[in-house]
Amino acid sequence: MRQCRDIIDSVAAGARLSAEDALTLWREAPLWQLGELAVARKREISGDKVFYNKNFHLEPTNLCVFNCKFCSFRRTPGSPEAWDMSMEEVEQMVRRYESSGVTEVHIVGGVHPRHDIYYYCDMIRRVKAILPSVAVKAFTAIELSYMIRNSGLSTEQGLRLLIDAGMEAIPGGGAEIFDETVRQQICPDKGSTAEWFDVHRTAHRLGIKSNATMLYGHIEELYHRVDHLMRLRELQDETGGINAFIPLKYRNFGNSMSAIGEVSVVEDLRTLAMSRLILDNVPHIKAYWVMYGKQTTEMALAFGADDIDGTIDDSTKIYSMAGADDKRPAMSVDEMHAMVARVGFRAVERDTHYNEIG
Ligand code: V47
């Protein structure tokens, strides 16, 4: 086994990490040194820029056929806290963003038992009819896999229908932890790791870029995180279709794994830095401010993140229901510029495809 010192030297010289070396580095390197290495790597890719966009989320329902143990969002039919928007309600919500300058809508929700792919194509078309220039980044791989199979189609046929309707990118959710034994414990009935990869690989082949996530800080061990990142690095070597990686910290309020607690901020920063270093072929590492809270996000910028997501405008409930600080998450453009400047970087507005705006 190589010494941590030697691994640090080879990473600084630009070498690719093996799984074994990554684990040693993750366990043993001082936090400040991980930050230094990760920021050096970030600077090679995005210089002094930190990206954000003007976006909102659309969460059409919190009914879900799956019952993931970490989820605080799902409700069962008949619950006073359940919602299931009609198409008219979806349109009403989207109309609020006419002339707002938003460039992206992120659509994600529960996996609805009855809606098929034609329903979701109709939803995308209605969104685009109201906001024609806004990019639709829609549905986790698990939602996609379910709606496509539910309609008797192959992954490719299903994705082609959604792309024709106006879907431009796929968000990173549903990845959780790829290791099948851990996945079996935290979300036993959810779509599998193989399904997640099938959807993303097929989308990349069809020219659609996607994000990838990892839910960490619950029952998994460090080697499961390394394995997760290695599987993503392999996919990226094969397709080049991943735009951004987003580590998602397990938040423990209001779900059946609450007793586990939450990992420390230092653990968050180590995870961000190690993600930047292992995923040497993924252009962007996103510190999702809604999940970390604004203060940790600010620190994340000194640990290799080059994206903070967007303005959000109080349109998502997934994290406020799981215990995030901001119960009505929103961040103005001025606030984002000030946050990024405090860390010594430059905030740059981007679109969904990372083209710079303005
Ligand atoms: O897959 C659910 C996670 C994800 C909890 O692609 C939880 O730009 C922590 O993927 N604690 C959905 N995490 C959200 C997501 C996402 C978010 C922002 C940007 C992008 C992007 C993607 O939320 C789920 C799951 O991993 N999640 N419950 C929880 N209690």
PDB file of C-alpha atoms in Angstrom, residues 23-191:
ATOM      1  CA  LEU A  23      -9.198   5.321  -0.083  1.00  0.00           C
ATOM      2  CA  THR A  24      -5.849   6.048   1.593  1.00  0.00           C
ATOM      3  CA  LEU A  25      -6.043   9.711   0.582  1.00  0.00           C
ATOM      4  CA  TRP A  26      -9.638  10.024   1.794  1.00  0.00           C
ATOM      5  CA  ARG A  27      -8.791   8.461   5.176  1.00  0.00           C
ATOM      6  CA  GLU A  28      -5.442  10.055   5.869  1.00  0.00           C
ATOM      7  CA  ALA A  29      -4.810  13.340   4.066  1.00  0.00           C
ATOM      8  CA  PRO A  30      -5.188  16.505   6.153  1.00  0.00           C
ATOM      9  CA  LEU A  31      -8.281  18.467   5.205  1.00  0.00           C
ATOM     10  CA  TRP A  32      -6.323  21.540   4.099  1.00  0.00           C
ATOM     11  CA  GLN A  33      -4.247  19.450   1.720  1.00  0.00           C
ATOM     12  CA  LEU A  34      -7.304  17.862   0.116  1.00  0.00           C
ATOM     13  CA  GLY A  35      -8.646  21.397  -0.377  1.00  0.00           C
ATOM     14  CA  GLU A  36      -5.425  22.511  -1.985  1.00  0.00           C
ATOM     15  CA  LEU A  37      -5.297  19.546  -4.381  1.00  0.00           C
ATOM     16  CA  ALA A  38      -8.978  19.813  -5.292  1.00  0.00           C
ATOM     17  CA  VAL A  39      -8.847  23.569  -5.911  1.00  0.00           C
ATOM     18  CA  ALA A  40      -5.741  23.127  -8.086  1.00  0.00           C
ATOM     19  CA  ARG A  41      -7.696  20.569 -10.157  1.00  0.00           C
ATOM     20  CA  LYS A  42     -10.766  22.843 -10.252  1.00  0.00           C
ATOM     21  CA  ARG A  43      -8.618  25.751 -11.453  1.00  0.00           C
ATOM     22  CA  GLU A  44      -7.243  23.678 -14.337  1.00  0.00           C
ATOM     23  CA  ILE A  45     -10.821  23.040 -15.488  1.00  0.00           C
ATOM     24  CA  SER A  46     -12.755  26.225 -14.715  1.00  0.00           C
ATOM     25  CA  GLY A  47     -10.115  28.782 -13.654  1.00  0.00           C
ATOM     26  CA  ASP A  48     -11.566  31.291 -11.206  1.00  0.00           C
ATOM     27  CA  LYS A  49     -15.174  30.747 -12.353  1.00  0.00           C
ATOM     28  CA  VAL A  50     -17.983  29.387 -10.220  1.00  0.00           C
ATOM     29  CA  PHE A  51     -21.171  28.685 -12.154  1.00  0.00           C
ATOM     30  CA  TYR A  52     -24.806  29.260 -11.257  1.00  0.00           C
ATOM     31  CA  ASN A  53     -28.058  29.424 -13.196  1.00  0.00           C
ATOM     32  CA  LYS A  54     -31.486  31.013 -12.942  1.00  0.00           C
ATOM     33  CA  ASN A  55     -33.753  28.067 -12.354  1.00  0.00           C
ATOM     34  CA  PHE A  56     -36.793  26.692 -10.612  1.00  0.00           C
ATOM     35  CA  HIS A  57     -37.983  23.221  -9.700  1.00  0.00           C
ATOM     36  CA  LEU A  58     -41.291  21.621 -10.533  1.00  0.00           C
ATOM     37  CA  GLU A  59     -42.255  18.772  -8.215  1.00  0.00           C
ATOM     38  CA  PRO A  60     -45.573  17.542  -9.638  1.00  0.00           C
ATOM     39  CA  THR A  61     -46.262  14.935  -6.971  1.00  0.00           C
ATOM     40  CA  ASN A  62     -44.932  13.416  -3.767  1.00  0.00           C
ATOM     41  CA  LEU A  63     -46.848  10.179  -4.271  1.00  0.00           C
ATOM     42  CA  CYS A  64     -44.373   7.415  -5.016  1.00  0.00           C
ATOM     43  CA  VAL A  65     -44.492   3.712  -5.770  1.00  0.00           C
ATOM     44  CA  PHE A  66     -41.146   3.258  -4.024  1.00  0.00           C
ATOM     45  CA  ASN A  67     -40.485   3.564  -0.325  1.00  0.00           C
ATOM     46  CA  CYS A  68     -36.858   4.625   0.185  1.00  0.00           C
ATOM     47  CA  LYS A  69     -35.838   4.672   3.828  1.00  0.00           C
ATOM     48  CA  PHE A  70     -33.949   7.985   3.529  1.00  0.00           C
ATOM     49  CA  CYS A  71     -36.844   9.853   1.896  1.00  0.00           C
ATOM     50  CA  SER A  72     -38.724  12.559   3.814  1.00  0.00           C
ATOM     51  CA  PHE A  73     -40.659  13.713   0.749  1.00  0.00           C
ATOM     52  CA  ARG A  74     -42.946  10.775  -0.056  1.00  0.00           C
ATOM     53  CA  ARG A  75     -46.534  10.670   1.181  1.00  0.00           C
ATOM     54  CA  THR A  76     -49.189   7.988   0.681  1.00  0.00           C
ATOM     55  CA  PRO A  77     -52.497   8.681  -1.098  1.00  0.00           C
ATOM     56  CA  GLY A  78     -55.016  10.272   1.268  1.00  0.00           C
ATOM     57  CA  SER A  79     -52.357  11.910   3.466  1.00  0.00           C
ATOM     58  CA  PRO A  80     -53.127  15.604   4.122  1.00  0.00           C
ATOM     59  CA  GLU A  81     -49.529  16.333   3.076  1.00  0.00           C
ATOM     60  CA  ALA A  82     -49.746  14.465  -0.253  1.00  0.00           C
ATOM     61  CA  TRP A  83     -49.969  16.419  -3.487  1.00  0.00           C
ATOM     62  CA  ASP A  84     -50.590  15.426  -7.099  1.00  0.00           C
ATOM     63  CA  MET A  85     -50.769  18.460  -9.388  1.00  0.00           C
ATOM     64  CA  SER A  86     -53.168  18.560 -12.314  1.00  0.00           C
ATOM     65  CA  MET A  87     -51.820  19.754 -15.675  1.00  0.00           C
ATOM     66  CA  GLU A  88     -53.608  23.065 -15.048  1.00  0.00           C
ATOM     67  CA  GLU A  89     -51.746  23.463 -11.749  1.00  0.00           C
ATOM     68  CA  VAL A  90     -48.455  22.651 -13.491  1.00  0.00           C
ATOM     69  CA  GLU A  91     -49.195  25.321 -16.105  1.00  0.00           C
ATOM     70  CA  GLN A  92     -50.181  27.839 -13.456  1.00  0.00           C
ATOM     71  CA  MET A  93     -46.878  27.310 -11.636  1.00  0.00           C
ATOM     72  CA  VAL A  94     -44.863  27.591 -14.859  1.00  0.00           C
ATOM     73  CA  ARG A  95     -46.649  30.827 -15.857  1.00  0.00           C
ATOM     74  CA  ARG A  96     -45.214  32.503 -12.761  1.00  0.00           C
ATOM     75  CA  TYR A  97     -41.832  32.402 -14.511  1.00  0.00           C
ATOM     76  CA  GLU A  98     -42.827  34.201 -17.716  1.00  0.00           C
ATOM     77  CA  SER A  99     -40.424  37.143 -18.141  1.00  0.00           C
ATOM     78  CA  SER A 100     -38.438  36.099 -15.040  1.00  0.00           C
ATOM     79  CA  GLY A 101     -35.174  35.368 -16.889  1.00  0.00           C
ATOM     80  CA  VAL A 102     -35.025  31.720 -15.773  1.00  0.00           C
ATOM     81  CA  THR A 103     -33.186  29.425 -18.185  1.00  0.00           C
ATOM     82  CA  GLU A 104     -33.943  26.024 -16.664  1.00  0.00           C
ATOM     83  CA  VAL A 105     -36.770  24.087 -15.069  1.00  0.00           C
ATOM     84  CA  HIS A 106     -35.758  20.993 -13.117  1.00  0.00           C
ATOM     85  CA  ILE A 107     -38.696  18.561 -12.993  1.00  0.00           C
ATOM     86  CA  VAL A 108     -38.494  15.813 -10.379  1.00  0.00           C
ATOM     87  CA  GLY A 109     -40.913  14.148  -8.018  1.00  0.00           C
ATOM     88  CA  GLY A 110     -42.260  10.887  -6.730  1.00  0.00           C
ATOM     89  CA  VAL A 111     -42.619   7.929  -9.082  1.00  0.00           C
ATOM     90  CA  HIS A 112     -46.346   8.132  -9.732  1.00  0.00           C
ATOM     91  CA  PRO A 113     -48.115   4.774  -9.929  1.00  0.00           C
ATOM     92  CA  ARG A 114     -50.324   5.541 -12.916  1.00  0.00           C
ATOM     93  CA  HIS A 115     -48.823   8.200 -15.187  1.00  0.00           C
ATOM     94  CA  ASP A 116     -47.209   6.844 -18.334  1.00  0.00           C
ATOM     95  CA  ILE A 117     -44.658   8.399 -20.619  1.00  0.00           C
ATOM     96  CA  TYR A 118     -47.275  10.115 -22.793  1.00  0.00           C
ATOM     97  CA  TYR A 119     -48.489  12.015 -19.732  1.00  0.00           C
ATOM     98  CA  TYR A 120     -44.951  13.280 -19.068  1.00  0.00           C
ATOM     99  CA  CYS A 121     -44.372  14.156 -22.745  1.00  0.00           C
ATOM    100  CA  ASP A 122     -47.569  16.218 -22.562  1.00  0.00           C
ATOM    101  CA  MET A 123     -46.280  17.899 -19.387  1.00  0.00           C
ATOM    102  CA  ILE A 124     -42.991  18.840 -21.059  1.00  0.00           C
ATOM    103  CA  ARG A 125     -44.825  20.175 -24.138  1.00  0.00           C
ATOM    104  CA  ARG A 126     -47.072  22.338 -21.962  1.00  0.00           C
ATOM    105  CA  VAL A 127     -44.069  23.714 -20.069  1.00  0.00           C
ATOM    106  CA  LYS A 128     -42.294  24.513 -23.343  1.00  0.00           C
ATOM    107  CA  ALA A 129     -45.428  26.142 -24.772  1.00  0.00           C
ATOM    108  CA  ILE A 130     -45.343  28.655 -21.893  1.00  0.00           C
ATOM    109  CA  LEU A 131     -41.538  29.026 -21.589  1.00  0.00           C
ATOM    110  CA  PRO A 132     -40.154  28.128 -25.047  1.00  0.00           C
ATOM    111  CA  SER A 133     -36.585  29.220 -24.382  1.00  0.00           C
ATOM    112  CA  VAL A 134     -36.251  27.469 -21.026  1.00  0.00           C
ATOM    113  CA  ALA A 135     -34.347  24.141 -20.927  1.00  0.00           C
ATOM    114  CA  VAL A 136     -36.248  21.224 -19.418  1.00  0.00           C
ATOM    115  CA  LYS A 137     -33.940  19.110 -17.220  1.00  0.00           C
ATOM    116  CA  ALA A 138     -36.262  16.347 -16.250  1.00  0.00           C
ATOM    117  CA  PHE A 139     -36.783  13.201 -14.236  1.00  0.00           C
ATOM    118  CA  THR A 140     -34.317  11.024 -12.381  1.00  0.00           C
ATOM    119  CA  ALA A 141     -33.209   7.827 -14.094  1.00  0.00           C
ATOM    120  CA  ILE A 142     -35.474   5.913 -11.714  1.00  0.00           C
ATOM    121  CA  GLU A 143     -38.562   7.929 -12.703  1.00  0.00           C
ATOM    122  CA  LEU A 144     -37.589   7.569 -16.352  1.00  0.00           C
ATOM    123  CA  SER A 145     -37.006   3.851 -16.137  1.00  0.00           C
ATOM    124  CA  TYR A 146     -40.378   3.321 -14.441  1.00  0.00           C
ATOM    125  CA  MET A 147     -42.433   5.485 -16.820  1.00  0.00           C
ATOM    126  CA  ILE A 148     -40.740   3.957 -19.869  1.00  0.00           C
ATOM    127  CA  ARG A 149     -41.230   0.355 -18.754  1.00  0.00           C
ATOM    128  CA  ASN A 150     -44.772   1.187 -17.649  1.00  0.00           C
ATOM    129  CA  SER A 151     -45.481   2.194 -21.246  1.00  0.00           C
ATOM    130  CA  GLY A 152     -44.001  -1.000 -22.719  1.00  0.00           C
ATOM    131  CA  LEU A 153     -41.096   0.742 -24.441  1.00  0.00           C
ATOM    132  CA  SER A 154     -37.339   0.235 -24.574  1.00  0.00           C
ATOM    133  CA  THR A 155     -35.128   2.812 -22.863  1.00  0.00           C
ATOM    134  CA  GLU A 156     -34.130   4.230 -26.230  1.00  0.00           C
ATOM    135  CA  GLN A 157     -37.712   4.467 -27.513  1.00  0.00           C
ATOM    136  CA  GLY A 158     -38.842   6.170 -24.315  1.00  0.00           C
ATOM    137  CA  LEU A 159     -36.014   8.674 -24.225  1.00  0.00           C
ATOM    138  CA  ARG A 160     -36.574   9.528 -27.895  1.00  0.00           C
ATOM    139  CA  LEU A 161     -40.218  10.412 -27.142  1.00  0.00           C
ATOM    140  CA  LEU A 162     -39.187  12.663 -24.247  1.00  0.00           C
ATOM    141  CA  ILE A 163     -36.463  14.330 -26.321  1.00  0.00           C
ATOM    142  CA  ASP A 164     -39.008  14.981 -29.108  1.00  0.00           C
ATOM    143  CA  ALA A 165     -41.281  16.570 -26.498  1.00  0.00           C
ATOM    144  CA  GLY A 166     -38.475  18.938 -25.417  1.00  0.00           C
ATOM    145  CA  MET A 167     -36.412  17.262 -22.676  1.00  0.00           C
ATOM    146  CA  GLU A 168     -32.862  18.635 -22.959  1.00  0.00           C
ATOM    147  CA  ALA A 169     -30.982  17.143 -20.006  1.00  0.00           C
ATOM    148  CA  ILE A 170     -31.338  14.589 -17.207  1.00  0.00           C
ATOM    149  CA  PRO A 171     -30.709  15.411 -13.538  1.00  0.00           C
ATOM    150  CA  GLY A 172     -28.481  13.221 -11.393  1.00  0.00           C
ATOM    151  CA  GLY A 173     -30.919  11.844  -8.820  1.00  0.00           C
ATOM    152  CA  GLY A 174     -31.781   8.257  -8.050  1.00  0.00           C
ATOM    153  CA  ALA A 175     -28.139   7.163  -7.976  1.00  0.00           C
ATOM    154  CA  GLU A 176     -28.056   6.901  -4.157  1.00  0.00           C
ATOM    155  CA  ILE A 177     -25.254   4.361  -3.601  1.00  0.00           C
ATOM    156  CA  PHE A 178     -24.448   2.007  -6.451  1.00  0.00           C
ATOM    157  CA  ASP A 179     -23.180  -0.838  -4.248  1.00  0.00           C
ATOM    158  CA  GLU A 180     -26.010  -3.358  -4.476  1.00  0.00           C
ATOM    159  CA  THR A 181     -25.865  -4.556  -0.851  1.00  0.00           C
ATOM    160  CA  VAL A 182     -26.061  -1.026   0.625  1.00  0.00           C
ATOM    161  CA  ARG A 183     -28.727  -0.054  -1.905  1.00  0.00           C
ATOM    162  CA  GLN A 184     -30.743  -3.099  -0.842  1.00  0.00           C
ATOM    163  CA  GLN A 185     -30.726  -1.816   2.745  1.00  0.00           C
ATOM    164  CA  ILE A 186     -31.567   1.861   2.177  1.00  0.00           C
ATOM    165  CA  CYS A 187     -33.979   1.563  -0.760  1.00  0.00           C
ATOM    166  CA  PRO A 188     -34.840  -2.115  -1.242  1.00  0.00           C
ATOM    167  CA  ASP A 189     -37.702  -1.675  -3.718  1.00  0.00           C
ATOM    168  CA  LYS A 190     -36.218   1.166  -5.773  1.00  0.00           C
ATOM    169  CA  GLY A 191     -35.004   0.890  -9.368  1.00  0.00           C
TER     170      GLY A 191
END
